[in-house]
Structures are given as C-alpha cells and as structure tokens.
CSV table of C-alpha atoms and ligand atoms in Angstrom, one decimal:
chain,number,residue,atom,x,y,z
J,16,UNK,CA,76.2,24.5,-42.9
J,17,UNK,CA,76.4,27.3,-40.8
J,18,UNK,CA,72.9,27.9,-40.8
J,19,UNK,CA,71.0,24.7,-40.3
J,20,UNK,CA,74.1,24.3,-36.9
J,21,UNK,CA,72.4,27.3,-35.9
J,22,UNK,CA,68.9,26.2,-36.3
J,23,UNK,CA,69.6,23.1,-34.5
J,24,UNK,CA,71.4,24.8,-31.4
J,25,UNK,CA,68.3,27.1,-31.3
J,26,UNK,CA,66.6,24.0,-31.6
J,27,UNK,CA,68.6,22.2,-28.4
J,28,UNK,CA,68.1,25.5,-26.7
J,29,UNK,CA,64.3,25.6,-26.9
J,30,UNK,CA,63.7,21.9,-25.8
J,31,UNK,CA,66.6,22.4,-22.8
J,32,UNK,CA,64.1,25.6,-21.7
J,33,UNK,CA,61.1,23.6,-22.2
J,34,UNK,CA,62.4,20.9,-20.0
J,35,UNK,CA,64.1,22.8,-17.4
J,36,UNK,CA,60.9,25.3,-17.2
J,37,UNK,CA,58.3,22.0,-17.2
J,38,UNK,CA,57.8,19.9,-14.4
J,39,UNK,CA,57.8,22.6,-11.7
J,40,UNK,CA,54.1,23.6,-11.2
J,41,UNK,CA,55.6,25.7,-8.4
J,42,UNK,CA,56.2,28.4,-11.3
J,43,UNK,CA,52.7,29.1,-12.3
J,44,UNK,CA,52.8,32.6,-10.4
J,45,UNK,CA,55.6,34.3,-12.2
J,46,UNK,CA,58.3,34.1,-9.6
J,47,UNK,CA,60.7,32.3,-12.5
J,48,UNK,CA,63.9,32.3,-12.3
J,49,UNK,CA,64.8,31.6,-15.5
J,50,UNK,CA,63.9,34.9,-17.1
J,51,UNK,CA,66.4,34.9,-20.4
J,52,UNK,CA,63.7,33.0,-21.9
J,53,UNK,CA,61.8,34.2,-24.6
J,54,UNK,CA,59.5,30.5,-25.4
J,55,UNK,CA,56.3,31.3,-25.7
J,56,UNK,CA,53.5,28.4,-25.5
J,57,UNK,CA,50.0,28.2,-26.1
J,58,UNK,CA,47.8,28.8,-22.9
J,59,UNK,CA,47.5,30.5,-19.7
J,60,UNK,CA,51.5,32.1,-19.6
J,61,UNK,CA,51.4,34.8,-17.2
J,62,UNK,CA,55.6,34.5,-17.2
J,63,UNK,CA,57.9,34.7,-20.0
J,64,UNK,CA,58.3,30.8,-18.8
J,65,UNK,CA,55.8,27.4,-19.4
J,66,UNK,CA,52.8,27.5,-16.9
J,67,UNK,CA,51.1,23.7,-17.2
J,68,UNK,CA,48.1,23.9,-18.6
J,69,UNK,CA,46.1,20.9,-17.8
J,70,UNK,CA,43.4,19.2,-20.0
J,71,UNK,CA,40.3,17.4,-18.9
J,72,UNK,CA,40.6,15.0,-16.1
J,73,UNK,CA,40.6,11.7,-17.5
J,74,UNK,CA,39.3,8.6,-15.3
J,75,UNK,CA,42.3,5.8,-14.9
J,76,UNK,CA,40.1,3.8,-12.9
J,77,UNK,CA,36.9,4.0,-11.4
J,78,UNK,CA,36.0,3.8,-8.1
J,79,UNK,CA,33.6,1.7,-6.4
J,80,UNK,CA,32.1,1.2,-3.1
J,81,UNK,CA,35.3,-0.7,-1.3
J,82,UNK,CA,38.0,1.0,-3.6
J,83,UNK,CA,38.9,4.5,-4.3
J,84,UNK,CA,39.6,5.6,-8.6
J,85,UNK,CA,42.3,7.3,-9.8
J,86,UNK,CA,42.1,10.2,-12.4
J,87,UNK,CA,44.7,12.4,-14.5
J,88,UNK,CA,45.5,15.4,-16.3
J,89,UNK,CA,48.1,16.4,-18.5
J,90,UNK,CA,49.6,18.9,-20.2
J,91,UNK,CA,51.1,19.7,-23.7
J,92,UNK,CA,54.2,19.1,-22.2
J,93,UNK,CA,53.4,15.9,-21.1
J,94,UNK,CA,53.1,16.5,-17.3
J,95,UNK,CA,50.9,14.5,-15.5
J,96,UNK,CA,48.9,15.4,-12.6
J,97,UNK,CA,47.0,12.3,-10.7
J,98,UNK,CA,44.4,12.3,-7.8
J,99,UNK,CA,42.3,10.0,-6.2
J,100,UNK,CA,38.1,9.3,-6.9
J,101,UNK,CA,36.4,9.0,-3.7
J,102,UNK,CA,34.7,5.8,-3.2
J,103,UNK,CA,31.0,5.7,-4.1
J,104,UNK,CA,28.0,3.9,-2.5
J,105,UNK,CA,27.2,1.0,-2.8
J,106,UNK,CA,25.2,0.6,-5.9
J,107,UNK,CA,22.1,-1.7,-5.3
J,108,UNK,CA,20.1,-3.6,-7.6
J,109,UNK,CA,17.3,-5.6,-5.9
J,110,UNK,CA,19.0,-5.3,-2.5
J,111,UNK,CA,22.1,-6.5,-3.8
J,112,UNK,CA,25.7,-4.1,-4.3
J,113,UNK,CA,26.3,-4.6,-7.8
J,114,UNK,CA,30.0,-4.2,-7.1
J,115,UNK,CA,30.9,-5.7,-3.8
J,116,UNK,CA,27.1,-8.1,-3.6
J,117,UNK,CA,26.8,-7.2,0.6
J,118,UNK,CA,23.2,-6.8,0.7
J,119,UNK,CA,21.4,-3.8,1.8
J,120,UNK,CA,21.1,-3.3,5.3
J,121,UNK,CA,18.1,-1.4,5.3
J,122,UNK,CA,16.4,-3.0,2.5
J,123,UNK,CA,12.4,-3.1,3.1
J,124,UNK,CA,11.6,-6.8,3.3
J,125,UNK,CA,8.1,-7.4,2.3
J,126,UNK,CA,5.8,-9.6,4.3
J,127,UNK,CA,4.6,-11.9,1.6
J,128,UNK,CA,6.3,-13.9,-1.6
J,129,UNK,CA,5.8,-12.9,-4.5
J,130,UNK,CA,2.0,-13.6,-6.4
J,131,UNK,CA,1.0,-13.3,-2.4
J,132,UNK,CA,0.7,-9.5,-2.5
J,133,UNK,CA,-3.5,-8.2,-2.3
J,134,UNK,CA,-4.6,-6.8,-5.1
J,135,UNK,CA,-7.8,-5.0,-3.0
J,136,UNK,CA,-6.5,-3.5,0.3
J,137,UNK,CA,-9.2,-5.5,2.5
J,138,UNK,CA,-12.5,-7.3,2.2
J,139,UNK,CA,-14.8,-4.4,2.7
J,140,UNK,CA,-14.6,-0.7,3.5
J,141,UNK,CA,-15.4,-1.4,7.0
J,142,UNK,CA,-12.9,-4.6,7.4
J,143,UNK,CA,-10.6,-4.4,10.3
J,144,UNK,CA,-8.7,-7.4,9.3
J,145,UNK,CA,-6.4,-8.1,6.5
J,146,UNK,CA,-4.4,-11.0,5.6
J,147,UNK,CA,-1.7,-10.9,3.2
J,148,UNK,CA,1.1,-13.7,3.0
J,149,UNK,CA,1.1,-15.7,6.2
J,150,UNK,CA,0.5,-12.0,7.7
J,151,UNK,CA,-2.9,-11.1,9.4
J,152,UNK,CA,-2.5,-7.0,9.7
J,153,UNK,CA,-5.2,-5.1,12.7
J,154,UNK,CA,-5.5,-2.6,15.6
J,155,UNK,CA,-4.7,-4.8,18.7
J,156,UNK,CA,-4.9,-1.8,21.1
J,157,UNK,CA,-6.7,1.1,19.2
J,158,UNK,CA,-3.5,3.0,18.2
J,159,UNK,CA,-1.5,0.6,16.6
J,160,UNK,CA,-1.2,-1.1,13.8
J,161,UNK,CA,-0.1,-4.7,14.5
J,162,UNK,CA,1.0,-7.7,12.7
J,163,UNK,CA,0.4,-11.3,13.5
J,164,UNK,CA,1.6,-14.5,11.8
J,165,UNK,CA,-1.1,-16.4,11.5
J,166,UNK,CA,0.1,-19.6,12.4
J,167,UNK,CA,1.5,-18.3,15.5
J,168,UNK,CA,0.4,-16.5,18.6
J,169,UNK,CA,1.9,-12.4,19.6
J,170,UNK,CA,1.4,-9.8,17.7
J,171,UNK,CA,4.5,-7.3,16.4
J,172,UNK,CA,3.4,-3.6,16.4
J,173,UNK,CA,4.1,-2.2,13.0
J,174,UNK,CA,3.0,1.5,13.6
J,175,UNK,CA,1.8,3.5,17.0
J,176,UNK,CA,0.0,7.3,16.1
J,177,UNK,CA,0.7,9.3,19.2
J,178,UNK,CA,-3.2,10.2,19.5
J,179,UNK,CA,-6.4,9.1,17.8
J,180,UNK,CA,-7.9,5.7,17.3
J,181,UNK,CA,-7.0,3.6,13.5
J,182,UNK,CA,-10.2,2.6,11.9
J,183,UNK,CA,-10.1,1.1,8.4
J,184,UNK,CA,-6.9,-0.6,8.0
J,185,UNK,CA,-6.1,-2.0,4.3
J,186,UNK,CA,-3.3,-3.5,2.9
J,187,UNK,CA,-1.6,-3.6,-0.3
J,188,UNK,CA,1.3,-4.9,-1.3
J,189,UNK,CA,4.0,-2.9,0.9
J,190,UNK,CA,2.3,-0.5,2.6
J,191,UNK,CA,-1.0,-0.5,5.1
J,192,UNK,CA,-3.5,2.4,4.4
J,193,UNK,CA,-5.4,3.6,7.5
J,194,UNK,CA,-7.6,5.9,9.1
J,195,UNK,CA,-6.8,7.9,12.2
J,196,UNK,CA,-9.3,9.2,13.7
J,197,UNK,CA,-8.6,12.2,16.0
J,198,UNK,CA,-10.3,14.3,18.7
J,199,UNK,CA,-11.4,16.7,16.1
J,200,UNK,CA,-12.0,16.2,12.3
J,201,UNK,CA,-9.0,18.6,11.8
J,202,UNK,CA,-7.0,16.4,13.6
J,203,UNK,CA,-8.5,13.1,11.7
J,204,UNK,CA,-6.3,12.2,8.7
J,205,UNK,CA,-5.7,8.8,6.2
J,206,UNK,CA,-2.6,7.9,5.6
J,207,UNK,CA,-0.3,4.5,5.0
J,208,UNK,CA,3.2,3.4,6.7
J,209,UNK,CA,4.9,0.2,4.7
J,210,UNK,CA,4.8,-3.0,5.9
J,211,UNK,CA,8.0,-3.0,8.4
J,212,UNK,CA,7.0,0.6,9.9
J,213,UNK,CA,9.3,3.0,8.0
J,214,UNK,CA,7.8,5.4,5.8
J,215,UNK,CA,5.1,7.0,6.8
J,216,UNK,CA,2.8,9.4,4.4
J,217,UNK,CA,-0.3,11.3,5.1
J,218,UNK,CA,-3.0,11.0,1.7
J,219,UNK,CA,-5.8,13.5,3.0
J,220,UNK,CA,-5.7,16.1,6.0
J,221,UNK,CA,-8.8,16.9,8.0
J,222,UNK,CA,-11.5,14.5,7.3
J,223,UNK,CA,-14.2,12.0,8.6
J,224,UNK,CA,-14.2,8.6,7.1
J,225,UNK,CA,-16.6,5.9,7.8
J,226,UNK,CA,-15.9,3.1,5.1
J,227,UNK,CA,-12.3,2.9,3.2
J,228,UNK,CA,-11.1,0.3,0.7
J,229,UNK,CA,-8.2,0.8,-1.7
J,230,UNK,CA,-7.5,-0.5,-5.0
J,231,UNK,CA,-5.8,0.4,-7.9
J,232,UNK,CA,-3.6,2.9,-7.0
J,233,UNK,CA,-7.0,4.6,-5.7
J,234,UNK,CA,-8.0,5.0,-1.6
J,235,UNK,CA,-12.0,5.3,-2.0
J,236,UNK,CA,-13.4,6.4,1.2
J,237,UNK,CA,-16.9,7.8,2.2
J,238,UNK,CA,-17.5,10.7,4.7
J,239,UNK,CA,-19.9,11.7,7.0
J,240,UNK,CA,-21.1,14.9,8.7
J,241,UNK,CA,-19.7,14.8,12.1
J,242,UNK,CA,-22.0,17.0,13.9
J,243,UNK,CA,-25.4,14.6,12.2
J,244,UNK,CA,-26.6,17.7,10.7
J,245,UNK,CA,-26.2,17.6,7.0
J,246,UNK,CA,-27.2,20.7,4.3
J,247,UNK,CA,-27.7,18.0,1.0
J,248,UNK,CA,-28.1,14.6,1.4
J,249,UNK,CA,-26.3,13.4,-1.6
J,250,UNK,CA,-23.2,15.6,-1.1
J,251,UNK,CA,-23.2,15.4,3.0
J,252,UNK,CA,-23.9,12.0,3.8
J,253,UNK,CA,-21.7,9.3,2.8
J,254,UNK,CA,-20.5,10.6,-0.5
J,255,UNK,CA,-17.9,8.5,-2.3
J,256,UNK,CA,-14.2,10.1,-2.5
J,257,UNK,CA,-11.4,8.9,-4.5
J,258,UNK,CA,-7.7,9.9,-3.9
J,259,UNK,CA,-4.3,8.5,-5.2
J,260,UNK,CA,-2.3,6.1,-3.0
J,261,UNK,CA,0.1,8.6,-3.7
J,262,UNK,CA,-2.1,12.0,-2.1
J,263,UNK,CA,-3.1,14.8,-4.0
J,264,UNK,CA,-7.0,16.4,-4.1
J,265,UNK,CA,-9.7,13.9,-3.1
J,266,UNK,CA,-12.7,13.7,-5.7
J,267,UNK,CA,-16.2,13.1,-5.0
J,268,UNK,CA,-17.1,10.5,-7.3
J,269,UNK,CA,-20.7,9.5,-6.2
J,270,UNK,CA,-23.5,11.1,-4.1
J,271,UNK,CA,-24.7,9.5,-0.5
J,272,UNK,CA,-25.6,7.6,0.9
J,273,UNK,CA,-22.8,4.8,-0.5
J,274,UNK,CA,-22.3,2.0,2.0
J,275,UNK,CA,-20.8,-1.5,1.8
J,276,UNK,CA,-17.7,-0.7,-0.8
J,277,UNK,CA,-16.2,-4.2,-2.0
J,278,UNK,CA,-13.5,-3.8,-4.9
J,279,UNK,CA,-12.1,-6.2,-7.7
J,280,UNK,CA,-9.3,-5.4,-9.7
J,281,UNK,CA,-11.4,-3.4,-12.3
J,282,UNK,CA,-14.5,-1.8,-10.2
J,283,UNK,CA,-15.6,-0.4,-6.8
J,284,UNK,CA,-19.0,-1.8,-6.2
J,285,UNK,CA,-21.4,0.0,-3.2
J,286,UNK,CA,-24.9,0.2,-2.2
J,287,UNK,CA,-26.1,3.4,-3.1
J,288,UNK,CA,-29.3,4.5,-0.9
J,289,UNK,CA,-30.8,8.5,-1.9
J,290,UNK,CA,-33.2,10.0,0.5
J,291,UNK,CA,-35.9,8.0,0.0
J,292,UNK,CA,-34.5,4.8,0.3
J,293,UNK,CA,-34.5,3.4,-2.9
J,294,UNK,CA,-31.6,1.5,-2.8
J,295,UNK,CA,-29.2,-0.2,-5.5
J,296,UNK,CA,-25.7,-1.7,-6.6
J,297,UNK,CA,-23.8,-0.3,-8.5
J,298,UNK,CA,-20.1,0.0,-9.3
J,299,UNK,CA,-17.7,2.3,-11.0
J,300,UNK,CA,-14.6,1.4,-12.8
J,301,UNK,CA,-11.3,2.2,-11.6
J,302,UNK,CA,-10.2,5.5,-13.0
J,303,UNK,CA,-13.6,6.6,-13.9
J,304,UNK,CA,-16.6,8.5,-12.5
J,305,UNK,CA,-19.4,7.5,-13.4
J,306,UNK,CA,-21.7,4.4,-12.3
J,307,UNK,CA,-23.5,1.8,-13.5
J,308,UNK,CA,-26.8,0.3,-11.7
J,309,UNK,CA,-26.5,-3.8,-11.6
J,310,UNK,CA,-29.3,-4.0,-9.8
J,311,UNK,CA,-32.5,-1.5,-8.6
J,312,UNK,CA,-35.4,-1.9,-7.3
J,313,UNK,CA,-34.4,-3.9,-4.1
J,314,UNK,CA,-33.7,-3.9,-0.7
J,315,UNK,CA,-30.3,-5.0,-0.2
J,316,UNK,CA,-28.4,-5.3,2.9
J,317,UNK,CA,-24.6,-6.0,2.8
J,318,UNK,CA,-22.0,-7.0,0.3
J,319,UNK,CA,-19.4,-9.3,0.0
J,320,UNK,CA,-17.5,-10.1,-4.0
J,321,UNK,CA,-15.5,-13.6,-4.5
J,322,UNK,CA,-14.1,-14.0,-8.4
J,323,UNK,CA,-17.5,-12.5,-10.5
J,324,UNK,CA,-20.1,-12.2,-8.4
J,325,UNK,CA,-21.7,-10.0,-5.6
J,326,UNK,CA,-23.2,-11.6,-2.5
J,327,UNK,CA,-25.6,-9.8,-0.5
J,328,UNK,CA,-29.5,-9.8,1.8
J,329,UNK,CA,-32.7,-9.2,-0.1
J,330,UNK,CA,-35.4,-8.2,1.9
J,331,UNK,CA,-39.0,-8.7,0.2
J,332,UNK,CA,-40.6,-6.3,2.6
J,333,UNK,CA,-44.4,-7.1,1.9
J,334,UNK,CA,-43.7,-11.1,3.0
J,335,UNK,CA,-40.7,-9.8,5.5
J,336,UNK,CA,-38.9,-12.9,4.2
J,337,UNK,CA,-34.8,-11.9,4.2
J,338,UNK,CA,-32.9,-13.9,1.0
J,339,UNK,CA,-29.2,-14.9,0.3
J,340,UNK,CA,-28.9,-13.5,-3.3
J,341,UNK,CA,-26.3,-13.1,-5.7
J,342,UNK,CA,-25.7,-10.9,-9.2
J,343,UNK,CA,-22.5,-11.1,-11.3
J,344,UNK,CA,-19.7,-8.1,-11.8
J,345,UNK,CA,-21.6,-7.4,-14.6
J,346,UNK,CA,-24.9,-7.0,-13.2
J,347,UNK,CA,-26.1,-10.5,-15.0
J,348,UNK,CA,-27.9,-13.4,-12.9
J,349,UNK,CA,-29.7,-12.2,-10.4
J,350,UNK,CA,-29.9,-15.3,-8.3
J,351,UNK,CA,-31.8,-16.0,-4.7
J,352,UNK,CA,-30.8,-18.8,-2.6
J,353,UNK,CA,-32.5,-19.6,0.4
J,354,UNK,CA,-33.8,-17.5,3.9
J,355,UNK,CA,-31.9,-16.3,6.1
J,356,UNK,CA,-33.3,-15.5,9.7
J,357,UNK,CA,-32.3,-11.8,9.0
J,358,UNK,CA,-30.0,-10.1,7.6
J,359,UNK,CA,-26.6,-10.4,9.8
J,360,UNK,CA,-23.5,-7.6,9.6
J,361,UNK,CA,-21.1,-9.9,9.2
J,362,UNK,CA,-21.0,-11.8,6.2
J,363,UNK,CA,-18.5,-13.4,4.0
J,364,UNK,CA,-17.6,-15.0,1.0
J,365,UNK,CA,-14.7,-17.5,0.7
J,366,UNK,CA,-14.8,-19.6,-2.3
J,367,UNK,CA,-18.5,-20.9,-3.3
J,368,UNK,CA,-19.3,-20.3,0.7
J,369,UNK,CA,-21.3,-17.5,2.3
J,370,UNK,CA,-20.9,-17.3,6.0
J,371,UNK,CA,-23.0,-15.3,7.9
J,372,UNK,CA,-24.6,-15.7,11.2
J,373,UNK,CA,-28.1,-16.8,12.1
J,374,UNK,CA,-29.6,-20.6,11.4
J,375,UNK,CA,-31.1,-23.2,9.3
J,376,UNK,CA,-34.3,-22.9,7.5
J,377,UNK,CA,-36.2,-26.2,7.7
J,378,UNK,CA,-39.7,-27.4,6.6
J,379,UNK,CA,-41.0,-23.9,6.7
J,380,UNK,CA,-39.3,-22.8,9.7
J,381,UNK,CA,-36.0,-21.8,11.5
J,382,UNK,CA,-34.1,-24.8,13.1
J,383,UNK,CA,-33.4,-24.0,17.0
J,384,UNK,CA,-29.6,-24.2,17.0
J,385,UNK,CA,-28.2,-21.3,15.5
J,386,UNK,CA,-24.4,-19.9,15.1
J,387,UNK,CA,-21.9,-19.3,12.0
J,388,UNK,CA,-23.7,-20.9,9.1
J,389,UNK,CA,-22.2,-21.4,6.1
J,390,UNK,CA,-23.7,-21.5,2.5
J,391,UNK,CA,-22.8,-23.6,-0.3
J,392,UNK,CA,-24.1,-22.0,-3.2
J,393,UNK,CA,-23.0,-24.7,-6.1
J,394,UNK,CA,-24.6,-27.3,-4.1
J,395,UNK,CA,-27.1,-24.9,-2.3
J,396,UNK,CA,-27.4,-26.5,1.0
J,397,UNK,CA,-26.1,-24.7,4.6
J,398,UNK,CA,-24.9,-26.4,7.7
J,399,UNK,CA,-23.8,-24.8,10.9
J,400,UNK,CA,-20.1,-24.2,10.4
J,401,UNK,CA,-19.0,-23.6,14.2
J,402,UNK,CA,-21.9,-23.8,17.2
J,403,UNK,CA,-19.6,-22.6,19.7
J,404,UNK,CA,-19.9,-19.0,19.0
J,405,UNK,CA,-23.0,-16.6,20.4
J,406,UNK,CA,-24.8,-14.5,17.5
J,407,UNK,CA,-21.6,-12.3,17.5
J,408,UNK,CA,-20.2,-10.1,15.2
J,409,UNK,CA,-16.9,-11.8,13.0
J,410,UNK,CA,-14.8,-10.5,11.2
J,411,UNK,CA,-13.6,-11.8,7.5
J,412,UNK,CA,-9.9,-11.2,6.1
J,413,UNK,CA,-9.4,-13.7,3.0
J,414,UNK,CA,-10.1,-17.1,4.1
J,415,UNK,CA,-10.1,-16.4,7.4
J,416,UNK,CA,-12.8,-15.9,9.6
J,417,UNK,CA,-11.8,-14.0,13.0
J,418,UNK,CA,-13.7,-14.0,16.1
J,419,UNK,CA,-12.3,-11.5,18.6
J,420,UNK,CA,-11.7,-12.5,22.1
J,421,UNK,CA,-11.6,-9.5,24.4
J,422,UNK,CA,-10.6,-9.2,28.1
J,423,UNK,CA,-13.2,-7.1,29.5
J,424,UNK,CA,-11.4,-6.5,32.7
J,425,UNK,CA,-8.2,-5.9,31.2
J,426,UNK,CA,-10.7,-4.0,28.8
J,427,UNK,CA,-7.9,-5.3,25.9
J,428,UNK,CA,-8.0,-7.6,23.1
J,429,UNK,CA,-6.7,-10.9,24.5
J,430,UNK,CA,-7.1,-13.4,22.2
J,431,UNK,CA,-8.4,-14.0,18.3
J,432,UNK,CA,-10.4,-17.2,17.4
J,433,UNK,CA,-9.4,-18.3,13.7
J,434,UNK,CA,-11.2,-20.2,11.7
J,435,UNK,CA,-9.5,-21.5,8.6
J,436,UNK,CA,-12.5,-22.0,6.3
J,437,UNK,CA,-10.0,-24.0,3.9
J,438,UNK,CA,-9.0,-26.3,6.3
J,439,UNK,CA,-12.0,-26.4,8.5
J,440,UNK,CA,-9.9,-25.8,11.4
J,441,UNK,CA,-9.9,-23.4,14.6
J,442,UNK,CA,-7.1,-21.7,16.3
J,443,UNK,CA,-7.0,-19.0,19.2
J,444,UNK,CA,-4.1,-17.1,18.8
J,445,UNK,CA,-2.9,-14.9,22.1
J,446,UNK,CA,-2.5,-11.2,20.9
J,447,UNK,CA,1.0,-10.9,23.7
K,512,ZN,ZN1,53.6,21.7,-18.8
K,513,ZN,ZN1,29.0,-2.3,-2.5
C-alpha cells in the first residue's frame, strides 16, 4: 500500500513536471527555472528540463494560387507548432489555372486552328510568302517580319532585326524560321521568333544562305561562297545543310549545286546540277543522308510538289522546245504535258493546276496574248487565268497566288494583288 502510494505520487509528480516544463518553447536554451527536475526525455535536452522536439512538418492544407496552406509539427508531448504555406502559381493546363481556371495572361495564341498548322514551312526554298490559317506571313519592309490576314488589308509586324535584310521566311506551326542576312557573313545568321513575336532563337551563326525550307523538325538550307570564288564545286557551291529546328551543328547532307528544295512530310526533293551540268531530281528522306535519283538525264528547270507528284520545265535542247512535265514522289510516271513559251521562275502548283507565266500554245504556235496561265493537268487544257498582269514575277504561298504592288517612289511595298485560285477571285490588300 505504501509502495504503489508512492509510485503513484512519483507518478503525479512526473506528469505535473512534464506539463509545467511543456508548452514553453521559450526554454529550449537552458535558462529553466525549474531546476529540481530530474525527467529526462528522448531528444535534443540541453537542460535538466523538456526541450520540444518537433517531427516532420505535416501539410494541414495545401495552398493554392488564391489561398495560402497551413502546416504543423509536433512534439512527443503533444505541442503543436503551425505556420502558414505560401501561395503557389497558378498551375496551368492548356492555358487554363487548374485551381482558380483565370486563364493565362501571357499564353502564346497561335494564329491558326487546329489541323490548320503547315506541315512544310513554305512552298519552296526561295518562297517569300507563307500562309498558314487565315495568316499570310512576309517581309513588308526588308527587316520585318509581318503578318497579314488575308481577308483583310494592314499588315501587323511580328518581328523587326535591328540590321540586315530577312530572306527566306518559313513557317511552321508556331514559330517563323528566317534568314537574316547581314553586312558580313559573320553577321548573317537563321533563326525563328513564334508566331506573336516573343521568343526569339538563333539556329546557325555566320552563314550565307540562298534557298531554305523547313520540315520535320529539320531547317535544310543551301550556301554559297560569298566572295564567287569557290575551291570544290560540290562542297562550295550550293551544298545542302541540315540543322534541327532546335540548333545544334549543321550537316552537309548533299554536294552543289542543289537548287529548287520543295519538301513533303517524308522527303526534301532538289535539283541537283554537278559541274558539268548534268542535272537531276532527287530527294532525301527526312532524317537521312543519302539520295535517291527520280529522274536523270534531263534538263529541268524549277520545281513545285502538290500531294505525290513533282512539277517542273523540261527543256529538249536539240528542238529548244520547253515542256510542262511531271514525275511522282517516287520517281514513277514521268509525264510531259504541253509547251510552254519558256521556262518561267515563278511557277506553282495548287490542286491539279500549274500556274506559271507565259501563253497558249495553239496550232503550232504561241497565241499573242500572254499573262498567268494556268494548267489543268487531269483535263490537260490551259487558259489564261488573269491577263491583267505584265510577264512578272508571282509569288505562290498555298492557294494563293501573290502579285506584289510596289511604290516606286515611296520605294516601299504598297499594296499585294491576291489571287484566290480556289475561288477564282482577286483582291489587293493595302500593306498600312
Ligand atoms: Zn514538448
Ligand atoms: Zn490560379
């Protein structure tokens, strides 16, 4: 009896010194008070007294982007220590706060819906217009890149370089891929900016490009010697370069002279001409570096791609006679269509039409009345598409065909003649 009163006051004792030690962090550094205590707990105890020792902060609540979270800690003893979790950012999912659903502020909007982004960054390697959505994307003064709806006149400038003159503009889903070209070579670079302006990344430093086209992940480009003076043909003039969208080192892929790059989702296709002009077409597959020949043996002047085949000039030198021709991706079905006056730069392919310039080949000669003719090649018969234009260069960008209007006193761009090939319809569009 006497004993287990004594083990119970011992008992009483030890809790009354637990309590009346606990709940005063105050006392961690020693300076207790109560120093007739002999308790003894697990942990940190620099005193003869309890010291809280905490465990792991445990999340109560978890913050979000409007509201701050709480957290606690405790101790043996059963203190509790509490603090607030910051708020967080907001937390977006396709432009959307998952939390509070305000949407992003400085979320990129892309120019086109969605199935409407190019899957080849422009027409040709020497395009200088691309459409994409109801966006038509060009240089309306040299060192901008500008954006036009196309239903709609005045142009919004997307991107300005501070010096040199973009050449080779493509576009590709969100971003536009360009060439600057500088004073120097050194100060000549490629590089994209997205869509809206923001973002802009250099892909290759110090370099002269004539022709550019990307697809696939892949900016192709071919360069030339600056100065005319070249050491090897096939590695100085015109060689084919590949790059990723991304940067990295460029790779020469091809010898010179390439010209002409058109691109599908699966190959680059070019006219290859060597030093003795023997030219042919061939094309490489994405990834790859090495090229097959679809067709040799030819002279061949231009090239334009719609869905599997390759449109371009054959020239049968011996009766000088210039041909509309065709060959598949694949190199299959070599096909010539009728003559052409000569072979013209610009030349297009929208749907089963060719449109280039020059006139109509009738009962063994060339009609008078010349202009935009276009090409039917399921039906194979030509008409003259638009008469109102002089034997001018035009420019292709998807179904569009563009004829550029320039101020020549203002010695600016002033104005771009559209013609919707789809539609058969015409519209000038003021650049400002
Ligand atoms: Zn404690
Ligand atoms: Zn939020």
């Amino acid at each position: 009896m006497k004993k287990l009163t004594l083990i119970v006051t011992i008992s009483i004792l030890s809790l009354f010194m637990l309590f009346t030690s606990c709940g005063n962090a105050d006392n961690q550094d020693g300076n207790n008070e109560n120093n007739s205590s002999e308790t003894t707990l697990e942990g940190d105890v620099t005193t003869d007294t309890h010291v809280h020792k905490y465990g792991e902060w445990v999340t109560v609540s978890e913050p979000t982007c409007k509201e701050s979270g709480t957290k606690e800690r405790t101790c043996s003893c059963g203190s509790k220590e509490t603090e607030d979790i910051p708020t967080v950012a907001h937390k977006y999912v396709n432009n959307v706060c998952s939390m509070c659903k305000q949407s992003n502020p400085d979320a990129f909007v892309p120019d086109y819906s969605e199935g409407e982004a190019n899957v080849v960054g422009g027409d040709s390697g020497l395009s200088r217009y691309v459409s994409q959505g109801s966006y038509l994307y060009f240089s309306a003064s040299g060192n901008t890149i500008d954006k036009m709806k196309i239903n709609k006149s005045g142009v919004q400038t997307v991107y300005q370089v501070s010096a040199g003159r973009i050449m080779n503009i493509n576009v590709l889903g969100d971003w536009v891929y360009f060439y600057c070209e500088g004073s120097t070579v050194g100060k000549s670079y490629i590089a994209r900016v997205r869509t809206d302006g923001s973002g802009f990344e250099k892909i290759v430093s110090s370099v002269a490009v004539w022709e550019m086209i990307v697809a696939k992940d892949t900016v192709y480009y071919t360069t030339f010697p600056t100065d005319g003076e070249y050491k090897d043909f096939a590695k100085d003039v015109m060689p084919l370069y590949c790059v990723s969208v991304n940067g990295g080192t460029p790779k020469q892929i091809h010898d010179g002279a390439v010209g002409e790059l058109v691109a599908d989702d699966k190959f680059i296709y070019f006219i290859h001409d060597n030093e003795d002009g023997d030219p042919s077409i061939r094309r490489i597959k994405h990834g790859n570096t090495s090229s097959d020949v679809l067709v040799e043996n030819k002279e061949i002047y231009n090239l334009a791609i719609e869905g599997s085949k390759l449109y371009f000039f054959e020239h049968n030198k011996y009766d000088d006679i210039y041909s509309l021709a065709s060959v598949a991706t694949n190199g299959g079905g070599y096909t010539v269509f009728g003559k052409v006056m000569q072979y013209s730069d610009s030349m297009c392919v929208v749907g089963n039409k060719v449109y280039y310039l020059g006139g109509l080949y009738r009962e063994n000669e060339f009609l008078e009345s010349a202009g935009l003719v276009e090409y039917n090649v399921s039906t194979k018969t030509d008409r003259i598409a638009r008469e109102d234009y002089e034997l001018i260069d035009f420019q292709s960008a998807g179904n569009l065909l563009i004829f550029e209007n320039y101020d020549y006193e203002a010695e600016r761009l002033d104005s771009l003649t559209i013609y919707f090939t789809d539609k058969n319809v015409v519209k000038t569009l003021k650049i400002s």
